[in-house]
PDB file of C-alpha atoms in Angstrom:
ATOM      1  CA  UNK A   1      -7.013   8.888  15.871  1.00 75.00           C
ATOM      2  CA  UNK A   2      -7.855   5.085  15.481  1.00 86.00           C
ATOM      3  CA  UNK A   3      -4.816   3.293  14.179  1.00 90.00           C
ATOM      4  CA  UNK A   4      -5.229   0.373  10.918  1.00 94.00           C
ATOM      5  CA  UNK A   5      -5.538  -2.857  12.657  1.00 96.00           C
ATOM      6  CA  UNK A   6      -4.175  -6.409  11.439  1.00 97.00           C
ATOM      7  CA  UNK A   7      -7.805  -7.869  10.216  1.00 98.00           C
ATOM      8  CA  UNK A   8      -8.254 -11.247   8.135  1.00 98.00           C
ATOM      9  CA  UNK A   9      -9.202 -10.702   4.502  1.00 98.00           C
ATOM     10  CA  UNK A  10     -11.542 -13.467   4.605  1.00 98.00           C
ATOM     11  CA  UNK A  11     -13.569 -11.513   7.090  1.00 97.00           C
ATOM     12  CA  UNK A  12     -14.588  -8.339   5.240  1.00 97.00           C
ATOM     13  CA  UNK A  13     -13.438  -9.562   1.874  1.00 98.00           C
ATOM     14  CA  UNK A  14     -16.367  -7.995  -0.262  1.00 97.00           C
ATOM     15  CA  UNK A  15     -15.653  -4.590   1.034  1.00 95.00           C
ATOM     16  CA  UNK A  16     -12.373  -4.598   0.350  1.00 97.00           C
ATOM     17  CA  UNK A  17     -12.093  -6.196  -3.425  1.00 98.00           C
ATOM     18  CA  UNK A  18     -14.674  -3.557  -3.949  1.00 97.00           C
ATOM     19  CA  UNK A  19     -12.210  -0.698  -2.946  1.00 96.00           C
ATOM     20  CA  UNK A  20      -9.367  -3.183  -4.985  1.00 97.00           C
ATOM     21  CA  UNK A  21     -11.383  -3.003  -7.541  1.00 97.00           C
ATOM     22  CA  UNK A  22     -11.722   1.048  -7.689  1.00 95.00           C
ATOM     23  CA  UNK A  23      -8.294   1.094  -7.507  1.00 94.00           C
ATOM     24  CA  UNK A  24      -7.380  -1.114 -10.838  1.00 95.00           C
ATOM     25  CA  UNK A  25     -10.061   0.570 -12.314  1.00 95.00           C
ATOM     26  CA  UNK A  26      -8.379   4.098 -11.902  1.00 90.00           C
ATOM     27  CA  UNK A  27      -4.606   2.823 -12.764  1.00 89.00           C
ATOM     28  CA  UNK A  28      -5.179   0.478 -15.856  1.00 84.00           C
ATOM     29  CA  UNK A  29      -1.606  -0.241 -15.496  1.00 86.00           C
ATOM     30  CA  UNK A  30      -1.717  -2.143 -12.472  1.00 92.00           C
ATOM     31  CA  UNK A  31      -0.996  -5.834 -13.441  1.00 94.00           C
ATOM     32  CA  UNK A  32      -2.562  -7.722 -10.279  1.00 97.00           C
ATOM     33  CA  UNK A  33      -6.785  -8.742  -9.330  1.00 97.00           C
ATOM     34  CA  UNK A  34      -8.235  -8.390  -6.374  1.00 98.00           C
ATOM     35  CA  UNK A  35      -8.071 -12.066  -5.674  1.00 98.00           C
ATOM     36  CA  UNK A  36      -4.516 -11.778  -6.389  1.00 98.00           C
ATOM     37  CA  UNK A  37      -4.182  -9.423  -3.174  1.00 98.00           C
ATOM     38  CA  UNK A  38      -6.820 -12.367  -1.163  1.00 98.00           C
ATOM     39  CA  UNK A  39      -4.421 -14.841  -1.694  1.00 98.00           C
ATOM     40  CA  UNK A  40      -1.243 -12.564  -1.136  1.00 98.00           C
ATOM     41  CA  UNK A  41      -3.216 -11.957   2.433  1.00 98.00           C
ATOM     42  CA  UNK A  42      -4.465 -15.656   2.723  1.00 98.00           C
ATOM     43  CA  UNK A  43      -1.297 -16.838   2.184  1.00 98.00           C
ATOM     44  CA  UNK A  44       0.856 -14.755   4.413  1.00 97.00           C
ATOM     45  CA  UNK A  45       3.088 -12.827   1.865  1.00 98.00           C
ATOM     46  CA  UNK A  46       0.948  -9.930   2.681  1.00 98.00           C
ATOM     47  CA  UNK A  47      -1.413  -8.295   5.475  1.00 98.00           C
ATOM     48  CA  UNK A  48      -4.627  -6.191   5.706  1.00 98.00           C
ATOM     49  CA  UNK A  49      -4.858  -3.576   8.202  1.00 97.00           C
ATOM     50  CA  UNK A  50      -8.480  -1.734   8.526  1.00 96.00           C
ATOM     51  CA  UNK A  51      -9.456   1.493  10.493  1.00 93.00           C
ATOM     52  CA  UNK A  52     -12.606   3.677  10.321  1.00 92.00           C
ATOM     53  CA  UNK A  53     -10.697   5.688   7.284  1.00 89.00           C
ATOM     54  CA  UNK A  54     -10.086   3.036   4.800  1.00 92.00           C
ATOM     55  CA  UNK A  55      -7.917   0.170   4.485  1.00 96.00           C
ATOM     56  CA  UNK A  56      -3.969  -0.950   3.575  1.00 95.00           C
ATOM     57  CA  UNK A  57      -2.397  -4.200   2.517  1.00 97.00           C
ATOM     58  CA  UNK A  58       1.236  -4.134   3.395  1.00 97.00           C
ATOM     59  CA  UNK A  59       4.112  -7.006   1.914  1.00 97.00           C
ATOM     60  CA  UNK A  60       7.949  -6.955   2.477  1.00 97.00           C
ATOM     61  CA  UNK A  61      10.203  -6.689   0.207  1.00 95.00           C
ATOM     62  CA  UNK A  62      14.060  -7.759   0.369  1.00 97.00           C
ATOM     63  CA  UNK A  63      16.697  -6.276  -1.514  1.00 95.00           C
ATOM     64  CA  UNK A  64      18.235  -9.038  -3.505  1.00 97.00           C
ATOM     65  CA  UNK A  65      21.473  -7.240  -3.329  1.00 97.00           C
ATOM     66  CA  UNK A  66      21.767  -5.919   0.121  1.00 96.00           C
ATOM     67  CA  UNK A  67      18.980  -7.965   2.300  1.00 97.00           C
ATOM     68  CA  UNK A  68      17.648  -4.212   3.122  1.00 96.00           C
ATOM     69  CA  UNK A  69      14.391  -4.899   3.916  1.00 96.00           C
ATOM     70  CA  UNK A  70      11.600  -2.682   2.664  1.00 95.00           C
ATOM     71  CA  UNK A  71       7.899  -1.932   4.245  1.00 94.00           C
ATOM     72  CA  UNK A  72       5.722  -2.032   0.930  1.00 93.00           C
ATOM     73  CA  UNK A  73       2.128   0.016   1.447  1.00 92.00           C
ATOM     74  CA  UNK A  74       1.119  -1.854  -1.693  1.00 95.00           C
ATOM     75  CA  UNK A  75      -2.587  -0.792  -1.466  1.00 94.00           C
ATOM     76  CA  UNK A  76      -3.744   2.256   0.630  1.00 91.00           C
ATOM     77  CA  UNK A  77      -7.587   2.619   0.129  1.00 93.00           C
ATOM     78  CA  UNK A  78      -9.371   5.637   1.927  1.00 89.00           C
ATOM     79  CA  UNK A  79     -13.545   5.752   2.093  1.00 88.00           C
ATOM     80  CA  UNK A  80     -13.160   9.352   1.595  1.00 83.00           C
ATOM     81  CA  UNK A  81     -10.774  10.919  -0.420  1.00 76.00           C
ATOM     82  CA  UNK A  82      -8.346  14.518  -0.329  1.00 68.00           C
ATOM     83  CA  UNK A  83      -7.962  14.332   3.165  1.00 62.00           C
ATOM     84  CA  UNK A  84      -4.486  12.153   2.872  1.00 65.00           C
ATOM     85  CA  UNK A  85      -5.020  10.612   5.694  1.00 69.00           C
ATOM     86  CA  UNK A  86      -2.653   7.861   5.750  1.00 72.00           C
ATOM     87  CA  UNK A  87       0.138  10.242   6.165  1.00 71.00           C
ATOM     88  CA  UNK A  88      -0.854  10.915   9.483  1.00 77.00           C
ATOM     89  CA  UNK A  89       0.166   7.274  10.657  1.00 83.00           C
ATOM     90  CA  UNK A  90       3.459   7.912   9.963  1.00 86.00           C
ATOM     91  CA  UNK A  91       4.611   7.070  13.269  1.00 89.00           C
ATOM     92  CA  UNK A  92       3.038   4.308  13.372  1.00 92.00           C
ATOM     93  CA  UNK A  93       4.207   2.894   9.994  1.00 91.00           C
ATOM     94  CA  UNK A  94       7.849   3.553  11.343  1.00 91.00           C
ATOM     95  CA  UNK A  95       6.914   1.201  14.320  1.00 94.00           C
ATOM     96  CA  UNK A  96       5.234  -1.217  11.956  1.00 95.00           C
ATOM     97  CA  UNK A  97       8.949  -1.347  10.022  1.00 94.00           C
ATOM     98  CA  UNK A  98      11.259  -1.386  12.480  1.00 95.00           C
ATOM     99  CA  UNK A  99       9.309  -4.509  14.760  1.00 96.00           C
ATOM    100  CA  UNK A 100       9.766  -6.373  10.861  1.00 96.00           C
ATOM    101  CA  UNK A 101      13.236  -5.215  10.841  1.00 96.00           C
ATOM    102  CA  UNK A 102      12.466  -3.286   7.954  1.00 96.00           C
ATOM    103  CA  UNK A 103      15.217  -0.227   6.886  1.00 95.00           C
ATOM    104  CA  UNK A 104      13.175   1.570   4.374  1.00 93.00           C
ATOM    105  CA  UNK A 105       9.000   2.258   4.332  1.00 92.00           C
ATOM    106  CA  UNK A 106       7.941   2.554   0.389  1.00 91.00           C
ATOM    107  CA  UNK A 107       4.818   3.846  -0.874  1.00 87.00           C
ATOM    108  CA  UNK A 108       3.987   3.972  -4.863  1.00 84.00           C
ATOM    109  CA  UNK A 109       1.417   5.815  -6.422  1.00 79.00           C
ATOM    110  CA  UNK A 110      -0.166   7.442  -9.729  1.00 76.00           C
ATOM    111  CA  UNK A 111      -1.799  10.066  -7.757  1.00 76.00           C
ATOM    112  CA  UNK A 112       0.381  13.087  -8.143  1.00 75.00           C
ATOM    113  CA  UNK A 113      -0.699  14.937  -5.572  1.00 75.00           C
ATOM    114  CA  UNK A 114       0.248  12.550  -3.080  1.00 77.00           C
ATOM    115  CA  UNK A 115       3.932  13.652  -3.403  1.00 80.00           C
ATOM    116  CA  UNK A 116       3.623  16.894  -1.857  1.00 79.00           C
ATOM    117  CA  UNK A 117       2.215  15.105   1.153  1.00 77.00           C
ATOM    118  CA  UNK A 118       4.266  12.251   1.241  1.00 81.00           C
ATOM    119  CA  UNK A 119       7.428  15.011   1.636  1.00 83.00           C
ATOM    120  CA  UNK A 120       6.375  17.132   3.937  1.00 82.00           C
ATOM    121  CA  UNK A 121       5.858  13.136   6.290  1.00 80.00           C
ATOM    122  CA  UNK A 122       9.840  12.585   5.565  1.00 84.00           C
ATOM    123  CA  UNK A 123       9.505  10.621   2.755  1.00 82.00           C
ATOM    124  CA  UNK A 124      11.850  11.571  -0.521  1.00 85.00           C
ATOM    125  CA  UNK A 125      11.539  10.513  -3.789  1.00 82.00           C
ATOM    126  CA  UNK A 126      13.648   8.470  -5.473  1.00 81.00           C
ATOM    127  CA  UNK A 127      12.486   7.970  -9.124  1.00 78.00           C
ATOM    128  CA  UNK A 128       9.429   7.744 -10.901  1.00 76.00           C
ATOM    129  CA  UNK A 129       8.748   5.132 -13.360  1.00 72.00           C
ATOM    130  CA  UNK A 130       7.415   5.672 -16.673  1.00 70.00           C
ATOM    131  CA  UNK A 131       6.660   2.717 -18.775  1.00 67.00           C
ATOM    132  CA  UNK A 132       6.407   2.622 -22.960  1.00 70.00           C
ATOM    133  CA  UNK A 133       4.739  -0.284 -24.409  1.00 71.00           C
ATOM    134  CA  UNK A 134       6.644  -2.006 -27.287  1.00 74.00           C
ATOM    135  CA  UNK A 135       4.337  -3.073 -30.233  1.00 81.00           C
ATOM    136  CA  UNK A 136       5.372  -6.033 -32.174  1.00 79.00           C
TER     137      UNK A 136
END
């Protein structure tokens, strides 16, 4: 198994907005663009890591309250999908925490099926977030 490496955005940048971009495209109620996630990358508040399977842009995030902080997979792109294979880099997301001095790994997603998977790696769920628009 070939583990994600750390890989500059700027250097396969049209593959990846192309995945970004499948991404928005199936959860309308994402709120970011792809060059939102370059300049995350660009600018150091996040990272892309790349592998034969797909690709992931991580970020931190702190706990304002208890300075916990948290490993964000924001994006998790596979070329090939069903196979859930970012679950088997658990391990190596734990590493990938705990040399940021990270307490927590988090992983969101509207893809239901991903929380059978994500359970049975030692993750557990701790809400879900539904969101109702308020019309004027």
């Amino acid at each position: 198994m070939v583990l994600p490496k750390l890989t500059d955005i700027r250097q396969c940048w049209d593959e990846v907005k192309v995945g970004i971009e499948s991404i928005i495209a199936d959860d309308p109620n994402l709120s970011f663009r792809p060059e939102d996630v370059y300049s995350e990358c660009v600018n150091g508040r996040a990272e892309l890591f790349t592998s034969p399977i797909g690709f992931l842009v991580l970020s931190t995030e702190v706990d304002p309250f208890t300075d916990d902080r948290t490993l964000l997979i924001w994006i998790a792109y596979v070329y090939e999908t069903g196979k859930h294979n970012w679950m088997k880099h658990v391990q190596w997301f734990e590493e990938l925490a705990r040399k940021a001095g990270c307490k927590y790994i988090e992983a969101r997603s509207s893809v239901s099926q991903m929380e059978e998977y994500a359970l049975e790696q030692g993750f557990s769920l701790n809400t879900r977030v539904y969101t109702k628009e308020v019309n004027e």
